[in-house]
Coordinates of C-alpha atoms and ligand atoms in Angstrom, one line a residue:
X1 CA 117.1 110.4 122.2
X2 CA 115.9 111.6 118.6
X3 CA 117.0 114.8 117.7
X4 CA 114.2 117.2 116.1
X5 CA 117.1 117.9 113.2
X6 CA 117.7 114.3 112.1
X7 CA 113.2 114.1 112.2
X8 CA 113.3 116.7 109.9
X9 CA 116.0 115.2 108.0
X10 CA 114.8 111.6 108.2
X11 CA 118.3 110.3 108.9
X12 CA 120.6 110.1 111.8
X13 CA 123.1 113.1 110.8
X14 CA 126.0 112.1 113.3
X15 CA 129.2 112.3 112.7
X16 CA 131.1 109.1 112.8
X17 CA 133.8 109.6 115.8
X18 CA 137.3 109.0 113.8
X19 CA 138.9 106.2 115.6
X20 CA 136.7 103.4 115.3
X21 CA 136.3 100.9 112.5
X22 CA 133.0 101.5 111.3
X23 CA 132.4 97.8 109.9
X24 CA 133.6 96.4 113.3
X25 CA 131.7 98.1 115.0
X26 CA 128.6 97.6 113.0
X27 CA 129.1 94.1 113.1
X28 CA 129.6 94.3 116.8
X29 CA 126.2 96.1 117.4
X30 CA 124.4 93.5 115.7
X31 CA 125.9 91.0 118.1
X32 CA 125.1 93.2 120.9
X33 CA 121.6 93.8 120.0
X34 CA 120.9 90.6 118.2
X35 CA 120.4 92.8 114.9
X36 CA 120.1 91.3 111.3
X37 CA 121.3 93.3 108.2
X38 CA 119.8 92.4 105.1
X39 CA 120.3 94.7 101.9
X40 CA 118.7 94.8 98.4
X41 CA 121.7 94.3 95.3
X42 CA 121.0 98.1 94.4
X43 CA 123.0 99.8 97.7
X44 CA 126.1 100.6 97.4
X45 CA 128.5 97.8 97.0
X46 CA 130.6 98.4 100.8
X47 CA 126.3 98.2 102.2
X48 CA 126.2 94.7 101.0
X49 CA 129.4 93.8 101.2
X50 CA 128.2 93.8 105.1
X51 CA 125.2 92.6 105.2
X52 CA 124.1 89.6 106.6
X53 CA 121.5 88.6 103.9
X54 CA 121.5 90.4 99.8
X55 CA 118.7 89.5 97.7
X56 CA 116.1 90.2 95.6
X57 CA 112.9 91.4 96.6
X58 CA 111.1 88.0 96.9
X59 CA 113.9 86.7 98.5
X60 CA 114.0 89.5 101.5
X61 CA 110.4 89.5 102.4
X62 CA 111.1 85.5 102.7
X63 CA 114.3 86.3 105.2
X64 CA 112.0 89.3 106.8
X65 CA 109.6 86.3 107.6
X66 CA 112.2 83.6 108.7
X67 CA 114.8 85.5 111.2
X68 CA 114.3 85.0 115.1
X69 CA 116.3 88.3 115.5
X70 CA 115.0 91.2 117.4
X71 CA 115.9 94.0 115.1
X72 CA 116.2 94.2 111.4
X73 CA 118.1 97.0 109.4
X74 CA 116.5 97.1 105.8
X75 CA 119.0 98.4 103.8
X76 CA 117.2 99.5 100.7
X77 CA 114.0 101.5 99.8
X78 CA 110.7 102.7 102.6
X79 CA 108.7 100.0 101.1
X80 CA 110.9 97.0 101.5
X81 CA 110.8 97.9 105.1
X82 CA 107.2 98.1 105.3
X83 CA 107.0 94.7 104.2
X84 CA 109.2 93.7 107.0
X85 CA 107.4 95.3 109.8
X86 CA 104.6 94.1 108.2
X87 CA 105.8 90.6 108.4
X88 CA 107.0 91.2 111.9
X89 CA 105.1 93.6 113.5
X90 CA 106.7 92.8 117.0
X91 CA 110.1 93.5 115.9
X92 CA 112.1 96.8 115.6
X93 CA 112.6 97.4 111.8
X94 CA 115.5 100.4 110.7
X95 CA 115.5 101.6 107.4
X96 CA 118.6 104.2 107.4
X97 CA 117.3 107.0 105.7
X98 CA 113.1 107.6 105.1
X99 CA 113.9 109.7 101.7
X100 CA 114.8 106.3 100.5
X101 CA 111.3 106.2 98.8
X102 CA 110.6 104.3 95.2
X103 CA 109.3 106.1 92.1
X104 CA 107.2 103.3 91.4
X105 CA 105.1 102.9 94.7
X106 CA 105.0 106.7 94.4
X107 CA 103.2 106.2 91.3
X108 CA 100.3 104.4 92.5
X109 CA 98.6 106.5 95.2
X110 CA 96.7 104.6 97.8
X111 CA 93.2 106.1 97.0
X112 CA 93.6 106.6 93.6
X113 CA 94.3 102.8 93.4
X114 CA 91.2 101.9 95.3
X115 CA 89.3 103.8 93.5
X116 CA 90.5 102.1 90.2
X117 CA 89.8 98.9 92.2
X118 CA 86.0 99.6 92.9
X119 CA 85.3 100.7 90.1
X120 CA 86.4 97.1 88.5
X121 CA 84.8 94.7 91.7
X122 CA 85.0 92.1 89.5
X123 CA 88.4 91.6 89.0
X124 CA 91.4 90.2 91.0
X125 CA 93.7 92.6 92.4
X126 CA 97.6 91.6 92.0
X127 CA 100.1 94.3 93.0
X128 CA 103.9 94.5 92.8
X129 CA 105.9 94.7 96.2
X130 CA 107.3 98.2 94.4
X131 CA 103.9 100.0 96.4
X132 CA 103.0 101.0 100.0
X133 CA 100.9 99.2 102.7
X134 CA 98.3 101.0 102.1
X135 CA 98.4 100.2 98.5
X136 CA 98.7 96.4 99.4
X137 CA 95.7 96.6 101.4
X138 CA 93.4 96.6 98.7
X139 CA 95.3 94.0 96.9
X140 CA 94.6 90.7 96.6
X141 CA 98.0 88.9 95.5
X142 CA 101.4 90.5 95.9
X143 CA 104.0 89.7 93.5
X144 CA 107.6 90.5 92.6
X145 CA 109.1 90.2 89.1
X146 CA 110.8 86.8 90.4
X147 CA 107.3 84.9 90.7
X148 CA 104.9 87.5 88.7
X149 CA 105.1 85.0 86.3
X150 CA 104.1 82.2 88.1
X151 CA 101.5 83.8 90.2
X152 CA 99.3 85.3 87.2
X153 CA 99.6 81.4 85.7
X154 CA 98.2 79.5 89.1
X155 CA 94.7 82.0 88.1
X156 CA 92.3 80.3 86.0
X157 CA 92.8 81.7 82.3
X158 CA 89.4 83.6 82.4
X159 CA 90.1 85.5 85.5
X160 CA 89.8 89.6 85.2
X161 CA 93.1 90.9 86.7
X162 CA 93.8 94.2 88.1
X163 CA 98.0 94.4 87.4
X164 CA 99.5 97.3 89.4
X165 CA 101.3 99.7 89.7
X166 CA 104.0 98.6 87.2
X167 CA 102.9 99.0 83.6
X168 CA 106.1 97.5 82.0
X169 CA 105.6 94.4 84.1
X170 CA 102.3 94.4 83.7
X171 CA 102.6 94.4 79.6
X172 CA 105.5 92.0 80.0
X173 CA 103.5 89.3 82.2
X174 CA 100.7 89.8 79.6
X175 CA 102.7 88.9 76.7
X176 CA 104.2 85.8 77.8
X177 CA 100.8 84.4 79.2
X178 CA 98.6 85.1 76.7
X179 CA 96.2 87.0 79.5
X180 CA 94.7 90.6 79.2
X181 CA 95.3 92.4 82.4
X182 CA 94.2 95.6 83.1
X183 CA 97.1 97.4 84.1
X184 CA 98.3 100.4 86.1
X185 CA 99.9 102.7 84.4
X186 CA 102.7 103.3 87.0
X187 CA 106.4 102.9 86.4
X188 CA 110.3 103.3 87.6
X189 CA 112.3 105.9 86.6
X190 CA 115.8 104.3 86.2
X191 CA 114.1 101.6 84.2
X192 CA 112.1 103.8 82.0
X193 CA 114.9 105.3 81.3
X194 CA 117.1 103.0 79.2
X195 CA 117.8 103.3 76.2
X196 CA 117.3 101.0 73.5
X197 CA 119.8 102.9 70.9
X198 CA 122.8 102.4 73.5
X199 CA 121.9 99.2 74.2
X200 CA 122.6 98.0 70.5
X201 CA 125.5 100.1 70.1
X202 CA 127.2 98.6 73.2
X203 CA 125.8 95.2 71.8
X204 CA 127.6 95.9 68.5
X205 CA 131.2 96.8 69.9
X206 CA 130.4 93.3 72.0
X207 CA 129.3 91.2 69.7
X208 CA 129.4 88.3 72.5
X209 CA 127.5 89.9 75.3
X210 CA 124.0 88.6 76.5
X211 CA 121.8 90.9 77.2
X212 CA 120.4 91.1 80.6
X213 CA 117.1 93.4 81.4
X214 CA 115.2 93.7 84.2
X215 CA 111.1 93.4 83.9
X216 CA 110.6 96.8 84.6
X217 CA 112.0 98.5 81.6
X218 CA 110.1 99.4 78.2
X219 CA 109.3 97.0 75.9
X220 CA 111.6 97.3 73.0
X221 CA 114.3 97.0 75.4
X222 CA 112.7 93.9 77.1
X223 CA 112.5 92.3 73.3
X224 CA 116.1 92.6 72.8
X225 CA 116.7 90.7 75.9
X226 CA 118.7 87.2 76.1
X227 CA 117.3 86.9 79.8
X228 CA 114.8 88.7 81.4
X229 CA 113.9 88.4 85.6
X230 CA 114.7 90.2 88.6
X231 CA 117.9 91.4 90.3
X232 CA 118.2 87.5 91.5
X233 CA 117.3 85.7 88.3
X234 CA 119.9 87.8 86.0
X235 CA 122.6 87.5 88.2
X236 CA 122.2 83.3 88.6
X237 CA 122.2 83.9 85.1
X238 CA 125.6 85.5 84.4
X239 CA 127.1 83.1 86.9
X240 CA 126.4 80.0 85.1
X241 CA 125.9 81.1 81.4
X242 CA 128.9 80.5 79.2
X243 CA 129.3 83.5 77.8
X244 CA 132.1 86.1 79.0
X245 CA 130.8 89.4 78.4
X246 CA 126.9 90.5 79.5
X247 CA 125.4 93.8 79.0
X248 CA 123.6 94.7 82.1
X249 CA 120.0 97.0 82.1
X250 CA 119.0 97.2 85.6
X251 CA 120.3 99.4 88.0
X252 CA 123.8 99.1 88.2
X253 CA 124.3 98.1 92.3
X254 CA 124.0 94.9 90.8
X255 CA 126.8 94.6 89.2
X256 CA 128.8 94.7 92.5
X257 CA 127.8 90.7 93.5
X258 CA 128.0 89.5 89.6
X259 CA 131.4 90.9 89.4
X260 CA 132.1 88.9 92.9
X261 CA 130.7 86.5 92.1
X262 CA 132.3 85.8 88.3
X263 CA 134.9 88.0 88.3
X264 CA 136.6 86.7 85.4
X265 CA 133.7 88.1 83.4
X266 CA 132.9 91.2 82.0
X267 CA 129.9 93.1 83.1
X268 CA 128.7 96.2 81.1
X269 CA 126.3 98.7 82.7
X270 CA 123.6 99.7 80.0
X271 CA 123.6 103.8 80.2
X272 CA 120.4 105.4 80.5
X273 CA 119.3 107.9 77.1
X274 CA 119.6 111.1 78.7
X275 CA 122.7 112.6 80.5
X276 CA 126.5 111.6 80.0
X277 CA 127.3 108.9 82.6
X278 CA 127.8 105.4 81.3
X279 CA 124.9 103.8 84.6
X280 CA 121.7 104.4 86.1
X281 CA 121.6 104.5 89.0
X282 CA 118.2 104.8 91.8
X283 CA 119.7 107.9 94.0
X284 CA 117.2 106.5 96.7
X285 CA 118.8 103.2 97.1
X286 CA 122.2 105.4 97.2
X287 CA 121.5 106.8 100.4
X288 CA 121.7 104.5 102.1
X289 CA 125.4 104.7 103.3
X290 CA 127.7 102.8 105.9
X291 CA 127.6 105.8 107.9
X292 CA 123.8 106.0 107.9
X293 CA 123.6 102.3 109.1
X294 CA 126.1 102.8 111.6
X295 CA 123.8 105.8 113.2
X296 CA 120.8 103.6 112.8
X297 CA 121.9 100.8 114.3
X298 CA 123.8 102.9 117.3
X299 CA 120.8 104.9 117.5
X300 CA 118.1 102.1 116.6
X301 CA 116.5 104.8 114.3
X302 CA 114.8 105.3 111.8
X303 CA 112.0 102.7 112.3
X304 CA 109.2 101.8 110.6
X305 CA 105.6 101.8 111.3
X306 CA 102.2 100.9 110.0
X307 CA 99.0 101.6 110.9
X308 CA 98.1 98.5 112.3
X309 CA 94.3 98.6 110.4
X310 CA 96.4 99.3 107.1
X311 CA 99.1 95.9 108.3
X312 CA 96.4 93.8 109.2
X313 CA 94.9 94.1 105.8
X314 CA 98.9 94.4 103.3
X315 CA 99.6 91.1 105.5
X316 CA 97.1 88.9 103.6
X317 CA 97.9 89.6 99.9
X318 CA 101.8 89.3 101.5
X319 CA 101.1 86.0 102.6
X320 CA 99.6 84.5 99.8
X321 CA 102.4 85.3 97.8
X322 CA 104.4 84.2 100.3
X323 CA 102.5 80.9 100.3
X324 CA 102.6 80.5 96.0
X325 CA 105.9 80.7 96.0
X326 CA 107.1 78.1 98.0
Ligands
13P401 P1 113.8 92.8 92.3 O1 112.6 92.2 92.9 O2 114.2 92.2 91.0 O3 114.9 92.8 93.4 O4 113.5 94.3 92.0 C1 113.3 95.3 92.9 C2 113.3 96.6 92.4 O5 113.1 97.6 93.1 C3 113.5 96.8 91.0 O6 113.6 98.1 90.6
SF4_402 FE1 112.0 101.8 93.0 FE2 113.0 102.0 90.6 FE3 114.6 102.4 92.7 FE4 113.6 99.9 92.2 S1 115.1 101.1 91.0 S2 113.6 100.9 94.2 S3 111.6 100.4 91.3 S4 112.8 103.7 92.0

């Protein structure tokens, strides 16, 4: 039974009885109820640690699609989940907290966006899987930054593209093919916020260090990069690069599997310009907590649901990304 506090709150606000070992028993409830946990590399480092799947946006919606379990528990933001449920509408999908919402897909309202669509008919529509259902249901191609690339290639040269909502993306991918998009002007707030100047300071105390940056941030941050790709791509990257030291400007959950995963190397969080802390972090991602995804899964709340109208239409642009990127 939902309580009308933990509605209001979005969460499940239980407290955790003090004898029990939360990660047993989380594992044991996904036994019991055939449950899968999959988590994005931006929760907090004990969230992945117990998750069944951790990857990259692209990499998710492609597990989303594949499991044959009942229930999955997206541990990450509202719209990762939507994908899910959009993928398998016939299966219970938890996200532990609704607040966990995503600056970008906030910055690209629905009806604002298909607006901006009609009034360009002409054009092909390719969003970023940072946006609602509704927003993907007047898209044509979803992408994420891992295949972005790729995607905007496979189009003939002279085809007019709509590029939303990200409009670092968006100028990225027009700069390395050569094409003219029209973009969104939408964009993520830890990423827009790093700063170039502390980037090169860090990068002059470490001479050594690559540079790793994530699609999303600005451009004169992008241009100092030695790598550039998503949360997957940059951490294959500082596995099997030789160098010992890597400056790191995405958020900094990531930094939990490329320390695990190399730990004999050095991984530097690039700080954001404003405030004192030395990492950026996305405070939506952060809430989702072990003790949230124990009350989800005990609970089997919050889910997540689409308007079956709005999934019917997000499932086709889903798909054909799906399909390009096999
Ligand atoms: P990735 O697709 O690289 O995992 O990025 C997702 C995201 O939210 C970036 O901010
Ligand atoms: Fe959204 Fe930015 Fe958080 Fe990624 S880091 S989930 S784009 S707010």
């Amino acid at each position: 039974m939902v309580e009308k506090k933990w509605v209001e709150k979005g969460y499940v606000d239980e407290p955790i009885p003090a004898d029990i070992d939360i990660k047993a028993e989380i594992r044991r409830m996904c036994k019991e109820k055939n449950a899968v946990i999959m988590a994005h590399y931006y929760t907090e480092g004990e969230v992945q640690d117990i998750a069944d799947f951790i990857g990259d946006s692209l990499a998710l919606a492609q597990k989303a699609a594949q499991t044959d379990a009942d229930i999955i528990v997206m541990c990450g933001v509202h719209f990762m989940g939507e994908t899910n449920k959009i993928l398998c509408p016939q299966k219970k999908v938890l996200v532990p907290d609704l607040n966990a919402s995503c600056s970008l897909a906030e910055s690209c309202p629905a009806d604002e966006f298909a607006k901006f669509v009609a009034d360009h008919p002409d054009h092909t529509v390719i969003s970023y899987v940072n946006t609602t259902a509704a927003t993907k249901a007047v898209t044509d191609i979803v992408v994420t930054s891992s295949n972005a690339r790729q995607i905007v290639e496979s189009l003939p040269k002279d085809t007019p593209i709509i590029f939303g909502p990200d409009q670092n993306l968006g100028g990225y991918i027009n700069s390395i093919t050569g094409r003219n998009m029209l973009l969104w002007h939408g964009g993520c707030h830890v990423h827009e916020k790093f700063s170039l100047e502390k980037i090169l300071e860090l990068k002059a105390q470490h001479p050594g260090a690559k540079i790793l940056v994530h699609p999303e941030c600005k451009g004169p941050v992008v241009k100092v990069a030695d790598k550039v790709g998503s949360t997957a791509a940059l951490l294959s990257y500082s596995i099997n690069d030789e160098a010992t030291e890597f400056i790191v400007a995405t958020e900094s959950g990531i930094l939990h599997e490329m320390q695990k995963a190399a730990p004999q190397k050095t991984f530097i969080p690039a700080p954001p310009s404003d405030g004192t802390c030395a990492c950026n972090e996305c405070n939506y991602m952060k809430l989702i907590t072990l003790k949230k995804l124990y009350n989800t899964l005990k609970h089997e709340w919050p889910t997540i649901e689409v308007d079956p109208e709005v999934a019917q239409k997000a499932i086709r642009p889903i798909n054909r990304m799906l399909e390009m990127s096999k």
